[in-house]
Short mmCIF file of C-alpha atoms in Angstrom, two decimals:
data_model
loop_
_atom_site.label_atom_id
_atom_site.label_comp_id
_atom_site.label_asym_id
_atom_site.label_seq_id
_atom_site.Cartn_x
_atom_site.Cartn_y
_atom_site.Cartn_z
CA UNK A 1 28.89 251.31 26.39
CA UNK A 2 27.86 254.52 25.31
CA UNK A 3 27.70 253.85 21.76
CA UNK A 4 26.31 250.50 22.13
CA UNK A 5 23.44 252.19 24.42
CA UNK A 6 22.44 254.37 21.99
CA UNK A 7 22.70 251.81 19.18
CA UNK A 8 20.00 249.42 20.83
CA UNK A 9 18.37 252.63 21.38
CA UNK A 10 18.29 253.53 17.80
CA UNK A 11 17.70 249.68 16.82
CA UNK A 12 14.17 250.22 18.72
CA UNK A 13 13.42 253.26 17.22
CA UNK A 14 14.38 252.13 13.65
CA UNK A 15 11.92 248.79 14.22
CA UNK A 16 9.23 250.97 15.61
CA UNK A 17 9.56 253.06 12.26
CA UNK A 18 9.26 249.99 10.16
CA UNK A 19 6.00 248.78 11.83
CA UNK A 20 4.70 252.37 11.81
CA UNK A 21 5.74 253.04 8.07
CA UNK A 22 3.04 250.52 6.91
CA UNK A 23 0.11 250.96 9.30
CA UNK A 24 -1.49 253.78 7.18
CA UNK A 25 -1.72 251.97 4.07
CA UNK A 26 -2.59 248.61 5.37
CA UNK A 27 -6.38 248.86 4.72
CA UNK A 28 -5.74 250.29 1.19
CA UNK A 29 -3.08 247.35 -0.08
CA UNK A 30 -5.39 244.67 1.65
CA UNK A 31 -8.19 245.63 -0.62
CA UNK A 32 -6.20 246.05 -3.57
CA UNK A 33 -4.82 242.48 -3.12
CA UNK A 34 -7.70 241.01 -2.18
CA UNK A 35 -10.69 243.04 -2.93
CA UNK A 36 -13.99 243.53 -0.56
CA UNK A 37 -14.90 246.40 1.65
CA UNK A 38 -13.20 248.07 4.45
CA UNK A 39 -15.12 245.81 6.59
CA UNK A 40 -13.77 242.92 5.27
CA UNK A 41 -10.10 244.34 4.88
CA UNK A 42 -10.20 244.91 8.64
CA UNK A 43 -11.01 241.08 9.13
CA UNK A 44 -7.98 240.33 7.06
CA UNK A 45 -5.74 243.08 8.94
CA UNK A 46 -6.33 241.37 12.08
CA UNK A 47 -5.64 237.77 10.41
CA UNK A 48 -1.86 239.59 9.27
CA UNK A 49 -1.56 240.80 13.00
CA UNK A 50 -2.52 237.60 14.70
CA UNK A 51 0.09 235.65 12.14
CA UNK A 52 2.68 238.02 12.98
CA UNK A 53 1.98 237.58 16.90
CA UNK A 54 1.72 233.75 16.92
CA UNK A 55 5.06 233.54 15.68
CA UNK A 56 6.12 236.02 18.47
CA UNK A 57 4.43 234.15 21.00
CA UNK A 58 6.18 230.27 19.87
CA UNK A 59 10.00 232.45 19.04
CA UNK A 60 9.96 234.68 21.63
CA UNK A 61 11.28 232.13 24.47
CA UNK A 62 13.32 230.18 22.05
CA UNK A 63 15.20 233.85 20.82
CA UNK A 64 14.85 234.91 24.58
CA UNK A 65 16.82 231.61 25.80
CA UNK A 66 19.07 231.74 22.73
CA UNK A 67 20.49 235.26 23.87
CA UNK A 68 20.98 234.04 27.38
CA UNK A 69 22.83 231.00 26.09
CA UNK A 70 24.83 232.63 23.15
CA UNK A 71 24.79 236.36 23.57
CA UNK A 72 22.54 239.65 22.83
CA UNK A 73 24.89 240.89 19.99
CA UNK A 74 24.17 237.15 17.41
CA UNK A 75 20.40 237.54 18.28
CA UNK A 76 19.89 241.13 17.49
CA UNK A 77 21.91 240.76 14.49
CA UNK A 78 20.52 237.65 12.85
CA UNK A 79 16.93 239.22 13.49
CA UNK A 80 17.53 242.73 11.73
CA UNK A 81 19.10 241.05 8.61
CA UNK A 82 16.30 238.82 8.28
CA UNK A 83 13.57 241.46 8.87
CA UNK A 84 15.21 243.36 6.23
CA UNK A 85 14.55 240.63 3.75
CA UNK A 86 11.30 240.05 4.98
CA UNK A 87 10.38 243.88 3.99
CA UNK A 88 11.25 243.17 0.58
CA UNK A 89 9.10 240.03 0.26
CA UNK A 90 5.96 242.33 1.55
CA UNK A 91 6.69 244.75 -0.83
CA UNK A 92 6.94 242.53 -3.59
CA UNK A 93 3.69 240.61 -2.46
CA UNK A 94 0.65 239.96 -4.98
CA UNK A 95 -1.83 237.93 -3.33
CA UNK A 96 -2.94 238.12 0.42
CA UNK A 97 -0.97 234.57 1.19
CA UNK A 98 2.48 236.35 0.26
CA UNK A 99 1.49 238.77 2.75
CA UNK A 100 0.69 236.42 5.24
CA UNK A 101 4.12 234.75 4.73
CA UNK A 102 5.58 237.84 5.26
CA UNK A 103 3.68 238.26 8.72
CA UNK A 104 5.10 234.81 9.63
CA UNK A 105 8.69 235.23 8.86
CA UNK A 106 8.18 238.67 10.83
CA UNK A 107 6.77 237.55 13.55
CA UNK A 108 9.77 235.21 13.77
CA UNK A 109 12.54 237.95 13.75
CA UNK A 110 10.67 240.61 15.58
CA UNK A 111 12.68 240.06 18.84
CA UNK A 112 14.73 242.78 18.33
CA UNK A 113 12.60 244.77 21.36
CA UNK A 114 13.09 241.82 23.56
CA UNK A 115 16.65 241.34 22.86
CA UNK A 116 17.21 245.07 23.55
CA UNK A 117 15.09 244.89 26.58
CA UNK A 118 17.46 242.03 27.93
CA UNK A 119 20.74 244.37 26.81
CA UNK A 120 19.45 246.97 29.03
CA UNK A 121 18.82 244.65 31.92
CA UNK A 122 22.51 243.73 31.57
CA UNK A 123 23.69 246.88 31.67
CA UNK A 124 21.36 248.83 34.22
CA UNK A 125 21.48 248.97 37.99
CA UNK A 126 18.21 247.92 39.66
CA UNK A 127 17.12 251.45 40.73
CA UNK A 128 17.75 252.51 37.04
CA UNK A 129 15.90 249.74 35.19
CA UNK A 130 12.47 251.55 35.26
CA UNK A 131 14.16 254.69 33.53
CA UNK A 132 16.18 252.84 30.98
CA UNK A 133 13.19 250.59 30.05
CA UNK A 134 11.57 253.91 29.71
CA UNK A 135 14.09 254.76 27.26
CA UNK A 136 13.61 251.63 25.25
CA UNK A 137 9.88 253.00 25.30
CA UNK A 138 10.65 256.45 24.29
CA UNK A 139 12.81 255.74 21.29
CA UNK A 140 9.92 253.19 20.25
CA UNK A 141 7.59 256.44 20.65
CA UNK A 142 10.19 258.45 18.58
CA UNK A 143 10.32 255.78 15.76
CA UNK A 144 6.36 255.61 15.81
CA UNK A 145 6.15 259.53 15.49
CA UNK A 146 8.50 259.03 12.10
CA UNK A 147 7.43 256.08 10.28
CA UNK A 148 3.73 256.54 10.40
CA UNK A 149 3.98 259.99 9.11
CA UNK A 150 6.74 259.16 6.58
CA UNK A 151 4.64 256.13 5.73
CA UNK A 152 1.69 258.25 5.18
CA UNK A 153 3.94 260.55 2.77
CA UNK A 154 5.46 257.63 1.03
CA UNK A 155 1.61 256.15 0.38
CA UNK A 156 1.79 259.01 -2.53
CA UNK A 157 3.97 256.90 -4.52
CA UNK A 158 2.19 253.73 -3.86
CA UNK A 159 0.98 251.06 -1.14
CA UNK A 160 4.54 249.52 -1.71
CA UNK A 161 6.87 252.45 -1.02
CA UNK A 162 6.66 251.73 2.69
CA UNK A 163 8.02 248.22 2.59
CA UNK A 164 10.86 249.30 0.54
CA UNK A 165 11.83 252.33 3.23
CA UNK A 166 11.12 249.90 6.16
CA UNK A 167 13.63 247.56 4.05
CA UNK A 168 16.18 250.31 3.95
CA UNK A 169 15.50 250.91 7.74
CA UNK A 170 16.56 247.39 9.24
CA UNK A 171 19.70 247.05 6.98
CA UNK A 172 20.56 250.14 8.15
CA UNK A 173 20.41 249.07 11.67
CA UNK A 174 21.93 245.74 10.60
CA UNK A 175 25.03 247.46 9.25
CA UNK A 176 25.55 249.97 12.29
CA UNK A 177 25.33 246.93 14.64
CA UNK A 178 28.04 245.02 13.04
CA UNK A 179 30.66 247.35 14.07
CA UNK A 180 29.31 248.58 17.44
CA UNK A 181 27.25 246.45 19.31
CA UNK A 182 29.22 244.27 22.21
CA UNK A 183 28.09 241.00 23.87
CA UNK A 184 27.21 241.55 27.33
CA UNK A 185 26.27 237.92 28.22
CA UNK A 186 29.58 236.79 30.60
CA UNK A 187 30.61 233.31 31.36
CA UNK A 188 28.95 234.20 34.54
CA UNK A 189 25.61 235.20 33.62
CA UNK A 190 25.49 232.54 29.97
CA UNK A 191 22.90 229.92 30.56
CA UNK A 192 22.89 226.43 28.50
CA UNK A 193 20.22 226.57 25.89
CA UNK A 194 17.27 224.11 26.60
CA UNK A 195 14.91 223.26 23.72
CA UNK A 196 12.60 221.93 26.47
CA UNK A 197 12.78 224.97 28.48
CA UNK A 198 12.77 227.20 25.38
CA UNK A 199 9.00 226.16 24.82
CA UNK A 200 6.58 229.02 25.53
CA UNK A 201 4.34 227.24 28.09
CA UNK A 202 7.87 225.63 29.93
CA UNK A 203 9.23 229.07 29.98
CA UNK A 204 6.24 230.78 31.20
CA UNK A 205 6.45 227.88 34.24
CA UNK A 206 9.81 228.73 35.18
CA UNK A 207 9.30 232.69 35.42
CA UNK A 208 6.15 232.59 36.74
CA UNK A 209 7.40 230.38 39.67
CA UNK A 210 9.32 233.19 40.55
CA UNK A 211 8.12 234.71 43.97
CA UNK A 212 5.32 237.59 43.11
CA UNK A 213 5.85 237.39 39.29
CA UNK A 214 2.76 235.25 38.44
CA UNK A 215 0.13 238.19 39.03
CA UNK A 216 2.06 240.58 37.52
CA UNK A 217 2.58 238.37 34.34
CA UNK A 218 -1.26 238.23 34.34
CA UNK A 219 -1.59 241.78 34.69
CA UNK A 220 1.06 242.58 31.83
CA UNK A 221 -1.27 240.55 29.35
CA UNK A 222 -4.74 241.97 30.33
CA UNK A 223 -2.84 245.27 29.84
CA UNK A 224 -1.38 244.31 26.55
CA UNK A 225 -4.76 242.81 25.51
CA UNK A 226 -6.57 246.01 26.06
CA UNK A 227 -3.83 248.39 24.76
CA UNK A 228 -3.33 246.84 21.56
CA UNK A 229 -6.89 247.84 20.22
CA UNK A 230 -5.07 250.94 19.06
CA UNK A 231 -3.15 249.51 16.40
CA UNK A 232 -5.60 246.79 15.50
CA UNK A 233 -8.10 249.16 14.61
CA UNK A 234 -7.02 252.82 14.94
CA UNK A 235 -6.73 252.83 11.19
CA UNK A 236 -10.04 250.98 10.21
CA UNK A 237 -11.95 253.09 13.02
CA UNK A 238 -10.78 256.53 11.92
CA UNK A 239 -11.38 256.04 8.17
CA UNK A 240 -15.21 254.93 8.86
CA UNK A 241 -15.75 257.09 12.04
CA UNK A 242 -13.81 260.53 11.02
CA UNK A 243 -13.47 259.61 7.20
CA UNK A 244 -9.62 260.23 7.55
CA UNK A 245 -7.10 259.74 4.57
CA UNK A 246 -3.61 257.67 4.94
CA UNK A 247 -1.87 261.16 5.39
CA UNK A 248 -4.28 261.81 8.48
CA UNK A 249 -3.65 258.65 9.91
CA UNK A 250 -0.35 258.71 9.76
CA UNK A 251 -0.34 262.19 11.28
CA UNK A 252 -2.34 260.77 14.20
CA UNK A 253 -0.29 257.92 14.89
CA UNK A 254 2.91 260.14 14.83
CA UNK A 255 1.13 262.32 17.75
CA UNK A 256 0.42 259.50 19.52
CA UNK A 257 4.17 258.44 19.23
CA UNK A 258 5.25 261.75 20.64
CA UNK A 259 3.01 261.53 23.40
CA UNK A 260 4.40 258.25 23.89
CA UNK A 261 8.00 259.04 24.02
CA UNK A 262 7.40 262.19 25.93
CA UNK A 263 5.78 259.90 28.85
CA UNK A 264 8.32 256.83 28.55
CA UNK A 265 11.51 259.34 27.96
CA UNK A 266 10.71 262.24 30.54
CA UNK A 267 8.06 261.00 32.98
CA UNK A 268 8.66 257.71 34.03
CA UNK A 269 11.95 258.22 35.87
CA UNK A 270 10.05 261.53 38.06
CA UNK A 271 7.00 258.98 38.55
CA UNK A 272 8.69 256.23 39.76
CA UNK A 273 11.01 258.25 41.73
CA UNK A 274 7.97 259.99 43.73
CA UNK A 275 5.41 257.49 43.49
CA UNK A 276 7.02 254.32 43.22
CA UNK A 277 6.44 251.94 40.65
CA UNK A 278 2.95 250.50 41.98
CA UNK A 279 1.42 253.49 42.52
CA UNK A 280 2.38 254.56 38.86
CA UNK A 281 0.96 252.00 37.38
CA UNK A 282 -2.34 252.32 39.26
CA UNK A 283 -2.31 255.70 38.04
CA UNK A 284 -1.64 254.60 34.33
CA UNK A 285 -4.10 252.22 34.17
CA UNK A 286 -6.85 254.49 35.47
CA UNK A 287 -5.94 256.84 32.90
CA UNK A 288 -6.17 254.34 30.21
CA UNK A 289 -9.59 253.02 31.47
CA UNK A 290 -10.90 256.53 31.10
CA UNK A 291 -9.43 257.13 27.59
CA UNK A 292 -11.12 254.23 26.28
CA UNK A 293 -14.50 255.13 27.51
CA UNK A 294 -14.25 258.68 25.51
CA UNK A 295 -12.85 257.01 22.44
CA UNK A 296 -15.90 254.28 22.60
CA UNK A 297 -18.38 257.28 22.05
CA UNK A 298 -16.23 260.06 20.11
CA UNK A 299 -17.66 261.26 17.25
CA UNK A 300 -15.58 264.37 16.39
CA UNK A 301 -12.07 264.06 14.67
CA UNK A 302 -10.55 266.85 15.96
CA UNK A 303 -11.28 265.97 19.03
CA UNK A 304 -10.09 262.93 18.96
CA UNK A 305 -6.65 264.56 17.60
CA UNK A 306 -6.36 266.49 20.29
CA UNK A 307 -6.83 263.87 22.92
CA UNK A 308 -4.45 261.35 21.50
CA UNK A 309 -1.18 263.08 23.55
CA UNK A 310 -3.21 262.89 26.19
CA UNK A 311 -4.32 259.00 25.89
CA UNK A 312 -0.43 258.19 25.71
CA UNK A 313 -0.14 258.95 29.21
CA UNK A 314 -1.22 255.55 30.05
CA UNK A 315 2.04 254.34 28.18
CA UNK A 316 3.73 254.71 31.88
CA UNK A 317 2.55 251.50 32.85
CA UNK A 318 4.62 249.49 30.68
CA UNK A 319 8.48 250.45 31.89
CA UNK A 320 6.98 250.15 35.37
CA UNK A 321 5.71 246.49 35.03
CA UNK A 322 8.84 245.43 33.36
CA UNK A 323 11.28 246.87 36.21
CA UNK A 324 9.12 245.17 38.95
CA UNK A 325 9.43 241.92 37.02
CA UNK A 326 13.26 242.22 36.08
CA UNK A 327 13.99 243.05 39.66
CA UNK A 328 12.65 239.90 40.65
CA UNK A 329 14.37 237.91 38.34
CA UNK A 330 17.78 236.35 38.50
CA UNK A 331 20.52 237.77 35.80
CA UNK A 332 20.73 234.44 34.41
CA UNK A 333 17.23 234.28 33.34
CA UNK A 334 16.74 238.26 32.13
CA UNK A 335 16.64 236.78 28.26
CA UNK A 336 14.18 234.26 29.37
CA UNK A 337 11.99 236.77 31.16
CA UNK A 338 12.08 239.06 28.13
CA UNK A 339 11.16 236.24 25.99
CA UNK A 340 8.17 235.29 28.07
CA UNK A 341 7.00 239.03 28.25
CA UNK A 342 7.32 238.92 24.70
CA UNK A 343 5.61 235.81 24.36
CA UNK A 344 2.70 237.39 26.67
CA UNK A 345 2.30 240.49 24.34
CA UNK A 346 2.31 238.42 21.42
CA UNK A 347 -0.62 236.32 22.74
CA UNK A 348 -2.16 239.63 23.54
CA UNK A 349 -1.88 240.56 19.52
CA UNK A 350 -2.94 237.34 18.65
CA UNK A 351 -6.27 237.42 20.72
CA UNK A 352 -6.37 241.10 20.02
CA UNK A 353 -6.55 241.83 16.50
CA UNK A 354 -8.91 239.08 15.99
CA UNK A 355 -11.42 240.02 18.65
CA UNK A 356 -11.21 243.93 18.25
CA UNK A 357 -11.65 243.73 14.52
CA UNK A 358 -14.32 241.58 14.64
CA UNK A 359 -15.97 243.67 17.20
CA UNK A 360 -15.17 246.56 14.75
CA UNK A 361 -16.89 244.81 11.81
CA UNK A 362 -20.04 243.97 13.66
CA UNK A 363 -20.89 247.38 14.68
CA UNK A 364 -19.58 249.04 11.74
CA UNK A 365 -21.59 247.25 9.15
CA UNK A 366 -24.19 249.53 7.41
CA UNK A 367 -27.18 246.95 8.59
CA UNK A 368 -25.68 246.91 11.90
CA UNK A 369 -28.34 246.78 14.81
CA UNK A 370 -26.09 249.32 17.01
CA UNK A 371 -23.56 251.42 15.18
CA UNK A 372 -20.79 252.13 17.33
CA UNK A 373 -17.29 251.87 15.55
CA UNK A 374 -15.92 252.83 18.66
CA UNK A 375 -17.32 249.58 20.52
CA UNK A 376 -13.73 247.83 20.77
CA UNK A 377 -12.65 250.56 22.84
CA UNK A 378 -15.29 250.06 25.05
CA UNK A 379 -14.31 245.92 25.14
CA UNK A 380 -10.73 247.04 25.72
CA UNK A 381 -11.82 249.42 28.66
CA UNK A 382 -13.56 246.22 30.42
CA UNK A 383 -10.39 244.08 30.08
CA UNK A 384 -8.23 247.13 31.50
CA UNK A 385 -10.54 247.02 34.60
CA UNK A 386 -10.01 243.33 35.23
CA UNK A 387 -6.18 244.01 35.26
CA UNK A 388 -6.50 247.11 37.48
CA UNK A 389 -8.41 244.96 39.81
CA UNK A 390 -6.13 242.20 39.80
CA UNK A 391 -2.98 244.56 40.43
CA UNK A 392 -4.78 246.52 42.94
CA UNK A 393 -5.22 243.25 44.81
CA UNK A 394 -2.18 241.65 43.95
CA UNK A 395 0.71 241.01 47.13
CA UNK A 396 3.14 244.12 47.27
CA UNK A 397 6.27 241.84 47.48
CA UNK A 398 7.88 243.54 45.18
CA UNK A 399 7.21 246.93 45.37
#
């Protein structure tokens, strides 16, 4: 099982690289195909992110249920193959509407991480789940280190070069998976596919009905809405506040990825072992609250760059929350659970980019009553506080 385990980590890393590759060039690309100002580009950036997320919300539970019925292998490989085609479409897009179409298809196929998480749940002992989910997060972080840095460098060759690179990476992952990826769903754990149950609302109800799960789902959702402020506005915020170039934006995202990989790959195991998952989550959310306050008012780009790896400590929350919910879910519903978590994350990606970019546009305008480009981070802080209080007051039934 060692090669498949490494392949799944590699797939998540390549997926993160594909996402990170295009982040540094999105503001420039949107202005190129649509025209307008950076503020209007931020609005279109929110639309593209929301389109992507809306498809994840609808199809996340469907793909999760399909993986419970037909296996992780087929869902993972098909997703990678179509994802490669989607990046080709994005590379050739000459209008904003083709970019929107590309994000529609991309959102449908972006089940790689959820399917990988279901695979990890299949092969992990209960005591190892937090650590193995952390390895997935670390792999994502490594990809996020390489992706933005490479994307920033490739931007020297035009705004389309990163899309071609992302298409190549997805194709490579697909080719490797064909040869090494086994099936981990057995006849014992296989569950018949039901389109009615695959509905996002019905899947959410089924998982939320499990003992102790409902408050954790709310916390996961609020945390996701808050944390998505980073990819939603970082390129626009750092361009406006610090005058950073695409190369500098790529470097900063790479620094964040290094920090996230170090936290989820190295810190999560000792943290959950010595403090338990519950106190680990409380610490991580508290750390994010402080980070958001600082970024909200920060005006020095050098300090922002130095602060990035420290803010990554908050990434410890996700694997701990995943482990708590996975341990409380039957083996036959692990794919459904990951689909629900993907759906909640997707819903946060629907809400967060639209809200955060709109707040940024209002406070970054030349005629703004209060010029405060960091305002979205302060909004994220308030949402994180709500999630923190809800988690702190929730029953300790899964600890």
